[in-house]
Structure formats: structure tokens, C-alpha cells
């Protein structure tokens, strides 16, 4: 059933990227604060469809629902629920459920019996109540939304497209939701474009090509990148230079998680870079957690040297750990990570001779993996 009744101190979900909501919420709260007594306050939020009435009501509810109310309820989509089988009684039951004085089961068979219970119990409670998307007087009548039925200190908020309903109800305040101003419209449009761009970006690249430095760029990775692109494979090439000591970008860490395959080019000087090791750590996490396919390319380095940190590869790793402050557990984790990637069946490029043939085989392998359906493991 498309309804909701919040009865706890839990916040309601408002929106992923709300624009202009906070200023409107504060305007509504100022109206509520302007009351001169402890009499119940009725406030209407009025505006056209899709303009943000429910979003504002949820945000106001989140802001004030912890303020010493004895009961609280948010009845969502009242107009839609009303049209469902037994919808009137269902709404009454939701409201009654938050003003029960005992756990005794209450039976409601008709709208009239529900009204009698509400009229008897509502005046005893200080309640925060939001009645969302009301479009008929009958709905207000069935839920006893009249000032005389509510206890001292209660706040009742009604969202509607029908201004006449609010006039009939004699609410204390009407908050009119206007369209966004130019600044808010620009912000909303910008956010929408960013979200759309990220949506496309998540699906645009197939392969993350991880390498660093001049050691491999000219002799291998530029050629590999071009060959993958020519094969119709969308590749993100991570070859930006970075200043010594700079930490890996959170954006790059987030980006790694979007790809289906990651090709890691390992070479003799690879493990001497803190940046490269951080990136590899994130790549291997994605392999363990989400099944990212990791394809190591051992360029002029033996896999066993990577596994056991020996030879020139091991010398580079020792230079790194002597240069930076590193906890013992971090050093152990990195050694285990190198052991793991060194043991993955990858591609060995012993030298630049026959490089074209090695690259052709690697590209065919990547195409084959991408053609597989479902997640990779």
C-alpha cells in the first residue's frame, strides 16, 4: 500500500540532492513559531503537482519531530490510499496506532467507528501529524482533521493542491510553494547534469588501465591503450603525473569501482611508489569484494619477483618502506597484496621484442572476458 506512517524518532528520507529545500523549511518553521498560545496549530502547504510540497513537509517533520511530542505520524499519499479498497479505514488505523494508550487490539470495521475512536483519543495527545496530498473534504473528515479534535501543543500540517480545502479547514497559516528562482533552477540543472554525466561515466569505460611513469608508457602502455581502443574497448588510462607525497584521489578510488576489468602493468620500479601501491590496494579490494577482473601484465619482471618482493622489484619495495612511515600491519597487508597479484595468471612481457604479438593476445583475452555475461569472478 502506497502509504507511510512514521511513529518513531527516525528521520524520513527527503531527497538525494535537494535544492532550495532548506530555505523553505526555515520559512515554514518560522510560521509555526509565530503561534501565540498552546492551541493546536494547523498549517497548509499549498502548490501545484510536483513542485515539492511533500519534500518540504518531510524536511519540516525531520526538523521538529523530536520536540517533546507525545505522538507523531506522517500519512503519505492520502489521496492515493483513499482510492484503494478499504483505504479510508486503513488511514484511520495508521493514525490510531500512534495514539493508543495500551497494547489492546482495536477493531475498526467502518469509517464511522474509526472517527469515534479518533474523536475520543486525539484530544488527549500532543501530536505532530502530517497529512500528505489531501484532495477531498471527506479525507479530512474521516481523519478528524479539525482544530477541536487535537490536544494542546499539537501541530497538524496538510499538503494539498486545493487552496479551497485549506480555507474550509480554517488553517492558521498557508505556505505557498513557489517555483524555484533562477539561482535554484541553475543549481538543480547543474546537479542533474552531474548525475547524468556520472551515470554515463559508470557505463562508458570497460577497462581501467593502471600504470605509472615513463618506464612503460612509450614501449608498452601507449600501444596497448591504442590497440584496446581500436578493438572497440572503452579504456580509462590512468597516466596522470602526481607530485611526490600526494595522496591518491578519492575520485580515482571511486572510479576504480565502476570498471569491469582492470589491467595492472607491473615492472621493476613499480613498488617504489607509494601512490602506485595505494592504487593497487584499492584495485585488489575491488577484486575481493565485487569480483573485479584483474589482469596483471608482468613487463620485464618475473611474477615470482612480484610475489616474493625479490630482485629489482623487491629493491624498489624496500626503498619505499624505508622512505615512508608505515605501520607493521600495513606493510604486511601490502606484502600479502603483492603475493596475491603475483599469483594471478596474467601476461608476461619479457621484453619489447614481439610486443605486438603479446598485445594482440592480451586484447583478444580482454574481448573474450568482456563478452561473458554476468559478473566476473
GROMACS .gro file of C-alpha atoms in nm, residues 46-363:
model
  318
   46UNK     CA    1  -0.009   2.455  -0.095
   47UNK     CA    2   0.118   2.438  -0.454
   48UNK     CA    3   0.093   2.262  -0.786
   49UNK     CA    4   0.177   1.899  -0.853
   50UNK     CA    5   0.543   1.804  -0.842
   51UNK     CA    6   0.656   2.138  -0.701
   52UNK     CA    7   0.796   1.990  -0.378
   53UNK     CA    8   0.519   2.007  -0.116
   54UNK     CA    9   0.584   1.656   0.018
   55UNK     CA   10   0.961   1.707   0.019
   56UNK     CA   11   0.924   2.024   0.225
   57UNK     CA   12   0.677   1.856   0.462
   58UNK     CA   13   0.918   1.566   0.520
   59UNK     CA   14   1.207   1.802   0.587
   60UNK     CA   15   0.997   2.006   0.834
   61UNK     CA   16   0.888   1.682   1.006
   62UNK     CA   17   1.253   1.576   1.039
   63UNK     CA   18   1.341   1.915   1.186
   64UNK     CA   19   1.076   1.925   1.459
   65UNK     CA   20   0.960   1.569   1.533
   66UNK     CA   21   1.189   1.533   1.836
   67UNK     CA   22   1.036   1.839   2.007
   68UNK     CA   23   0.850   1.683   2.300
   69UNK     CA   24   0.557   1.544   2.105
   70UNK     CA   25   0.374   1.256   2.268
   71UNK     CA   26   0.291   1.106   1.929
   72UNK     CA   27   0.391   1.167   1.570
   73UNK     CA   28   0.269   1.042   1.235
   74UNK     CA   29   0.328   1.115   0.866
   75UNK     CA   30   0.042   0.994   0.647
   76UNK     CA   31   0.182   0.980   0.294
   77UNK     CA   32  -0.018   0.994  -0.030
   78UNK     CA   33  -0.357   1.019   0.139
   79UNK     CA   34  -0.536   1.085  -0.190
   80UNK     CA   35  -0.395   0.767  -0.346
   81UNK     CA   36  -0.453   0.547  -0.041
   82UNK     CA   37  -0.811   0.676  -0.016
   83UNK     CA   38  -0.893   0.525  -0.358
   84UNK     CA   39  -0.779   0.176  -0.258
   85UNK     CA   40  -1.006  -0.091  -0.114
   86UNK     CA   41  -1.080  -0.001   0.247
   87UNK     CA   42  -0.833   0.287   0.215
   88UNK     CA   43  -1.030   0.517   0.449
   89UNK     CA   44  -1.017   0.267   0.735
   90UNK     CA   45  -0.651   0.192   0.663
   91UNK     CA   46  -0.562   0.559   0.710
   92UNK     CA   47  -0.761   0.576   1.032
   93UNK     CA   48  -0.582   0.268   1.166
   94UNK     CA   49  -0.244   0.425   1.094
   95UNK     CA   50  -0.332   0.736   1.290
   96UNK     CA   51  -0.495   0.545   1.577
   97UNK     CA   52  -0.186   0.321   1.606
   98UNK     CA   53   0.019   0.615   1.739
   99UNK     CA   54  -0.235   0.730   1.998
  100UNK     CA   55  -0.313   0.400   2.168
  101UNK     CA   56  -0.281   0.408   2.545
  102UNK     CA   57  -0.242   0.029   2.566
  103UNK     CA   58  -0.143  -0.267   2.352
  104UNK     CA   59  -0.503  -0.384   2.342
  105UNK     CA   60  -0.614  -0.462   1.987
  106UNK     CA   61  -0.858  -0.209   1.842
  107UNK     CA   62  -1.114  -0.324   1.587
  108UNK     CA   63  -1.230  -0.073   1.327
  109UNK     CA   64  -1.495  -0.200   1.088
  110UNK     CA   65  -1.632   0.123   0.945
  111UNK     CA   66  -1.523   0.481   0.886
  112UNK     CA   67  -1.772   0.599   1.147
  113UNK     CA   68  -1.634   0.368   1.415
  114UNK     CA   69  -1.284   0.493   1.334
  115UNK     CA   70  -1.397   0.854   1.367
  116UNK     CA   71  -1.548   0.786   1.709
  117UNK     CA   72  -1.219   0.641   1.834
  118UNK     CA   73  -1.018   0.933   1.693
  119UNK     CA   74  -1.253   1.192   1.842
  120UNK     CA   75  -1.226   1.025   2.180
  121UNK     CA   76  -0.845   0.988   2.180
  122UNK     CA   77  -0.691   1.270   1.976
  123UNK     CA   78  -0.769   1.546   2.229
  124UNK     CA   79  -0.558   1.366   2.493
  125UNK     CA   80  -0.237   1.380   2.290
  126UNK     CA   81   0.016   1.641   2.187
  127UNK     CA   82   0.076   1.513   1.835
  128UNK     CA   83   0.278   1.608   1.530
  129UNK     CA   84   0.074   1.499   1.229
  130UNK     CA   85   0.140   1.545   0.858
  131UNK     CA   86  -0.146   1.461   0.620
  132UNK     CA   87   0.003   1.450   0.272
  133UNK     CA   88  -0.165   1.510  -0.065
  134UNK     CA   89  -0.522   1.564   0.052
  135UNK     CA   90  -0.771   1.633  -0.227
  136UNK     CA   91  -1.117   1.587  -0.067
  137UNK     CA   92  -1.301   1.716   0.239
  138UNK     CA   93  -1.411   1.359   0.313
  139UNK     CA   94  -1.048   1.262   0.375
  140UNK     CA   95  -1.008   1.538   0.633
  141UNK     CA   96  -1.341   1.441   0.788
  142UNK     CA   97  -1.254   1.072   0.819
  143UNK     CA   98  -0.927   1.159   0.994
  144UNK     CA   99  -1.094   1.418   1.219
  145UNK     CA  100  -0.869   1.695   1.093
  146UNK     CA  101  -1.042   1.981   1.273
  147UNK     CA  102  -0.889   2.204   1.536
  148UNK     CA  103  -1.133   2.097   1.808
  149UNK     CA  104  -1.018   1.734   1.798
  150UNK     CA  105  -0.649   1.796   1.877
  151UNK     CA  106  -0.472   1.834   2.208
  152UNK     CA  107  -0.277   2.134   2.333
  153UNK     CA  108   0.056   2.193   2.159
  154UNK     CA  109  -0.030   1.975   1.859
  155UNK     CA  110   0.091   2.068   1.510
  156UNK     CA  111  -0.101   1.948   1.204
  157UNK     CA  112   0.046   2.002   0.856
  158UNK     CA  113  -0.163   1.941   0.544
  159UNK     CA  114  -0.019   1.933   0.191
  160UNK     CA  115  -0.262   1.987  -0.095
  161UNK     CA  116  -0.312   2.133  -0.442
  162UNK     CA  117  -0.659   2.261  -0.340
  163UNK     CA  118  -0.648   2.601  -0.173
  164UNK     CA  119  -1.023   2.587  -0.102
  165UNK     CA  120  -0.970   2.287   0.127
  166UNK     CA  121  -0.735   2.491   0.343
  167UNK     CA  122  -0.980   2.780   0.352
  168UNK     CA  123  -1.262   2.543   0.455
  169UNK     CA  124  -1.037   2.395   0.724
  170UNK     CA  125  -0.956   2.745   0.855
  171UNK     CA  126  -0.586   2.675   0.888
  172UNK     CA  127  -0.369   2.921   1.079
  173UNK     CA  128  -0.112   2.955   0.803
  174UNK     CA  129  -0.082   2.871   0.435
  175UNK     CA  130   0.269   2.826   0.300
  176UNK     CA  131   0.269   2.867  -0.077
  177UNK     CA  132   0.538   2.667  -0.257
  178UNK     CA  133   0.661   2.876  -0.547
  179UNK     CA  134   0.871   2.761  -0.838
  180UNK     CA  135   1.249   2.775  -0.794
  181UNK     CA  136   1.419   3.104  -0.861
  182UNK     CA  137   1.686   3.140  -1.131
  183UNK     CA  138   1.971   3.054  -0.895
  184UNK     CA  139   1.797   2.741  -0.764
  185UNK     CA  140   1.700   2.635  -1.117
  186UNK     CA  141   2.062   2.667  -1.225
  187UNK     CA  142   2.178   2.462  -0.924
  188UNK     CA  143   1.917   2.193  -0.991
  189UNK     CA  144   2.010   2.178  -1.359
  190UNK     CA  145   2.380   2.156  -1.274
  191UNK     CA  146   2.318   1.872  -1.028
  192UNK     CA  147   2.106   1.688  -1.284
  193UNK     CA  148   2.382   1.720  -1.543
  194UNK     CA  149   2.645   1.596  -1.297
  195UNK     CA  150   2.430   1.296  -1.203
  196UNK     CA  151   2.364   1.223  -1.570
  197UNK     CA  152   2.734   1.252  -1.650
  198UNK     CA  153   2.825   1.014  -1.370
  199UNK     CA  154   2.552   0.777  -1.487
  200UNK     CA  155   2.706   0.771  -1.834
  201UNK     CA  156   3.058   0.756  -1.697
  202UNK     CA  157   2.980   0.442  -1.499
  203UNK     CA  158   2.886   0.269  -1.822
  204UNK     CA  159   3.127   0.434  -2.062
  205UNK     CA  160   3.451   0.254  -1.980
  206UNK     CA  161   3.506  -0.120  -1.988
  207UNK     CA  162   3.870  -0.134  -1.879
  208UNK     CA  163   4.078   0.054  -1.624
  209UNK     CA  164   4.441   0.060  -1.741
  210UNK     CA  165   4.666   0.113  -1.441
  211UNK     CA  166   5.025   0.218  -1.497
  212UNK     CA  167   5.262   0.492  -1.389
  213UNK     CA  168   5.581   0.652  -1.511
  214UNK     CA  169   5.787   0.668  -1.827
  215UNK     CA  170   5.922   0.315  -1.775
  216UNK     CA  171   5.631   0.159  -1.964
  217UNK     CA  172   5.448   0.443  -2.137
  218UNK     CA  173   5.644   0.462  -2.462
  219UNK     CA  174   5.729   0.095  -2.502
  220UNK     CA  175   5.407  -0.072  -2.390
  221UNK     CA  176   5.110   0.111  -2.247
  222UNK     CA  177   5.052   0.365  -2.525
  223UNK     CA  178   5.048   0.082  -2.777
  224UNK     CA  179   4.825  -0.133  -2.556
  225UNK     CA  180   4.583   0.155  -2.500
  226UNK     CA  181   4.554   0.223  -2.874
  227UNK     CA  182   4.505  -0.147  -2.954
  228UNK     CA  183   4.226  -0.182  -2.698
  229UNK     CA  184   4.053   0.130  -2.835
  230UNK     CA  185   4.086   0.004  -3.193
  231UNK     CA  186   3.920  -0.320  -3.083
  232UNK     CA  187   3.614  -0.123  -2.969
  233UNK     CA  188   3.700  -0.145  -2.598
  234UNK     CA  189   3.649   0.171  -2.395
  235UNK     CA  190   3.955   0.227  -2.178
  236UNK     CA  191   4.031   0.468  -1.897
  237UNK     CA  192   4.405   0.528  -1.892
  238UNK     CA  193   4.541   0.638  -1.556
  239UNK     CA  194   4.866   0.805  -1.651
  240UNK     CA  195   4.839   1.143  -1.477
  241UNK     CA  196   5.160   1.255  -1.316
  242UNK     CA  197   5.148   1.321  -0.942
  243UNK     CA  198   5.376   1.509  -0.710
  244UNK     CA  199   5.576   1.309  -0.455
  245UNK     CA  200   5.389   1.257  -0.130
  246UNK     CA  201   5.049   1.336  -0.277
  247UNK     CA  202   4.771   1.101  -0.170
  248UNK     CA  203   4.562   0.904  -0.414
  249UNK     CA  204   4.248   1.094  -0.520
  250UNK     CA  205   3.919   0.983  -0.365
  251UNK     CA  206   3.764   1.036  -0.708
  252UNK     CA  207   4.007   0.788  -0.863
  253UNK     CA  208   3.937   0.538  -0.584
  254UNK     CA  209   3.567   0.573  -0.654
  255UNK     CA  210   3.624   0.540  -1.029
  256UNK     CA  211   3.810   0.209  -0.997
  257UNK     CA  212   3.493   0.050  -0.859
  258UNK     CA  213   3.299   0.126  -1.177
  259UNK     CA  214   3.501  -0.090  -1.418
  260UNK     CA  215   3.460  -0.448  -1.531
  261UNK     CA  216   3.827  -0.524  -1.591
  262UNK     CA  217   4.147  -0.372  -1.458
  263UNK     CA  218   4.482  -0.423  -1.631
  264UNK     CA  219   4.774  -0.361  -1.396
  265UNK     CA  220   5.113  -0.311  -1.562
  266UNK     CA  221   5.382  -0.430  -1.318
  267UNK     CA  222   5.750  -0.359  -1.381
  268UNK     CA  223   6.079  -0.345  -1.190
  269UNK     CA  224   6.028   0.002  -1.040
  270UNK     CA  225   5.654  -0.037  -0.969
  271UNK     CA  226   5.665  -0.097  -0.592
  272UNK     CA  227   5.888   0.203  -0.521
  273UNK     CA  228   5.587   0.439  -0.543
  274UNK     CA  229   5.352   0.497  -0.251
  275UNK     CA  230   5.089   0.624  -0.495
  276UNK     CA  231   5.103   0.311  -0.711
  277UNK     CA  232   5.077   0.086  -0.407
  278UNK     CA  233   4.771   0.274  -0.277
  279UNK     CA  234   4.605   0.237  -0.615
  280UNK     CA  235   4.689  -0.135  -0.629
  281UNK     CA  236   4.547  -0.178  -0.278
  282UNK     CA  237   4.213  -0.036  -0.391
  283UNK     CA  238   4.214  -0.248  -0.706
  284UNK     CA  239   4.268  -0.567  -0.508
  285UNK     CA  240   3.993  -0.471  -0.261
  286UNK     CA  241   3.754  -0.441  -0.555
  287UNK     CA  242   3.865  -0.781  -0.678
  288UNK     CA  243   3.786  -0.945  -0.344
  289UNK     CA  244   3.462  -0.761  -0.271
  290UNK     CA  245   3.294  -0.715  -0.608
  291UNK     CA  246   3.462  -0.959  -0.845
  292UNK     CA  247   3.659  -0.702  -1.045
  293UNK     CA  248   3.863  -0.892  -1.305
  294UNK     CA  249   4.230  -0.806  -1.250
  295UNK     CA  250   4.472  -0.891  -1.531
  296UNK     CA  251   4.837  -0.840  -1.435
  297UNK     CA  252   5.091  -0.765  -1.706
  298UNK     CA  253   5.445  -0.851  -1.593
  299UNK     CA  254   5.662  -0.623  -1.804
  300UNK     CA  255   6.029  -0.719  -1.788
  301UNK     CA  256   5.975  -0.861  -1.439
  302UNK     CA  257   5.911  -1.218  -1.330
  303UNK     CA  258   5.586  -1.295  -1.142
  304UNK     CA  259   5.787  -1.462  -0.864
  305UNK     CA  260   5.975  -1.136  -0.804
  306UNK     CA  261   5.641  -0.963  -0.751
  307UNK     CA  262   5.508  -1.242  -0.528
  308UNK     CA  263   5.811  -1.251  -0.300
  309UNK     CA  264   5.947  -0.897  -0.348
  310UNK     CA  265   6.285  -1.007  -0.478
  311UNK     CA  266   6.523  -0.873  -0.745
  312UNK     CA  267   6.490  -0.515  -0.864
  313UNK     CA  268   6.119  -0.523  -0.787
  314UNK     CA  269   6.192  -0.613  -0.424
  315UNK     CA  270   6.462  -0.346  -0.403
  316UNK     CA  271   6.207  -0.084  -0.507
  317UNK     CA  272   5.963  -0.202  -0.241
  318UNK     CA  273   6.232  -0.187   0.029
  319UNK     CA  274   6.320   0.169  -0.075
  320UNK     CA  275   5.955   0.268  -0.039
  321UNK     CA  276   5.903   0.125   0.309
  322UNK     CA  277   6.228   0.279   0.433
  323UNK     CA  278   6.121   0.618   0.296
  324UNK     CA  279   5.771   0.645   0.439
  325UNK     CA  280   5.623   0.596   0.784
  326UNK     CA  281   5.442   0.264   0.772
  327UNK     CA  282   5.272   0.055   1.038
  328UNK     CA  283   5.366  -0.312   1.058
  329UNK     CA  284   5.014  -0.423   0.967
  330UNK     CA  285   5.015  -0.201   0.657
  331UNK     CA  286   5.349  -0.342   0.546
  332UNK     CA  287   5.216  -0.693   0.599
  333UNK     CA  288   4.900  -0.614   0.402
  334UNK     CA  289   5.099  -0.478   0.110
  335UNK     CA  290   5.327  -0.782   0.105
  336UNK     CA  291   5.019  -1.007   0.101
  337UNK     CA  292   4.870  -0.795  -0.177
  338UNK     CA  293   5.182  -0.836  -0.391
  339UNK     CA  294   5.179  -1.209  -0.319
  340UNK     CA  295   4.819  -1.220  -0.438
  341UNK     CA  296   4.861  -1.029  -0.764
  342UNK     CA  297   5.187  -1.208  -0.841
  343UNK     CA  298   4.997  -1.538  -0.823
  344UNK     CA  299   4.722  -1.435  -1.067
  345UNK     CA  300   4.758  -1.588  -1.411
  346UNK     CA  301   4.845  -1.288  -1.623
  347UNK     CA  302   5.058  -1.195  -1.922
  348UNK     CA  303   5.437  -1.195  -1.919
  349UNK     CA  304   5.611  -0.947  -2.146
  350UNK     CA  305   5.980  -1.045  -2.109
  351UNK     CA  306   6.099  -0.759  -2.333
  352UNK     CA  307   5.983  -0.518  -2.601
  353UNK     CA  308   6.059  -0.764  -2.881
  354UNK     CA  309   5.749  -0.938  -3.015
  355UNK     CA  310   5.549  -0.676  -2.826
  356UNK     CA  311   5.284  -0.653  -3.098
  357UNK     CA  312   5.206  -1.022  -3.072
  358UNK     CA  313   5.186  -1.011  -2.691
  359UNK     CA  314   4.948  -0.715  -2.710
  360UNK     CA  315   4.731  -0.884  -2.973
  361UNK     CA  316   4.687  -1.189  -2.748
  362UNK     CA  317   4.609  -0.969  -2.446
  363UNK     CA  318   4.348  -0.769  -2.639
   0.00000   0.00000   0.00000
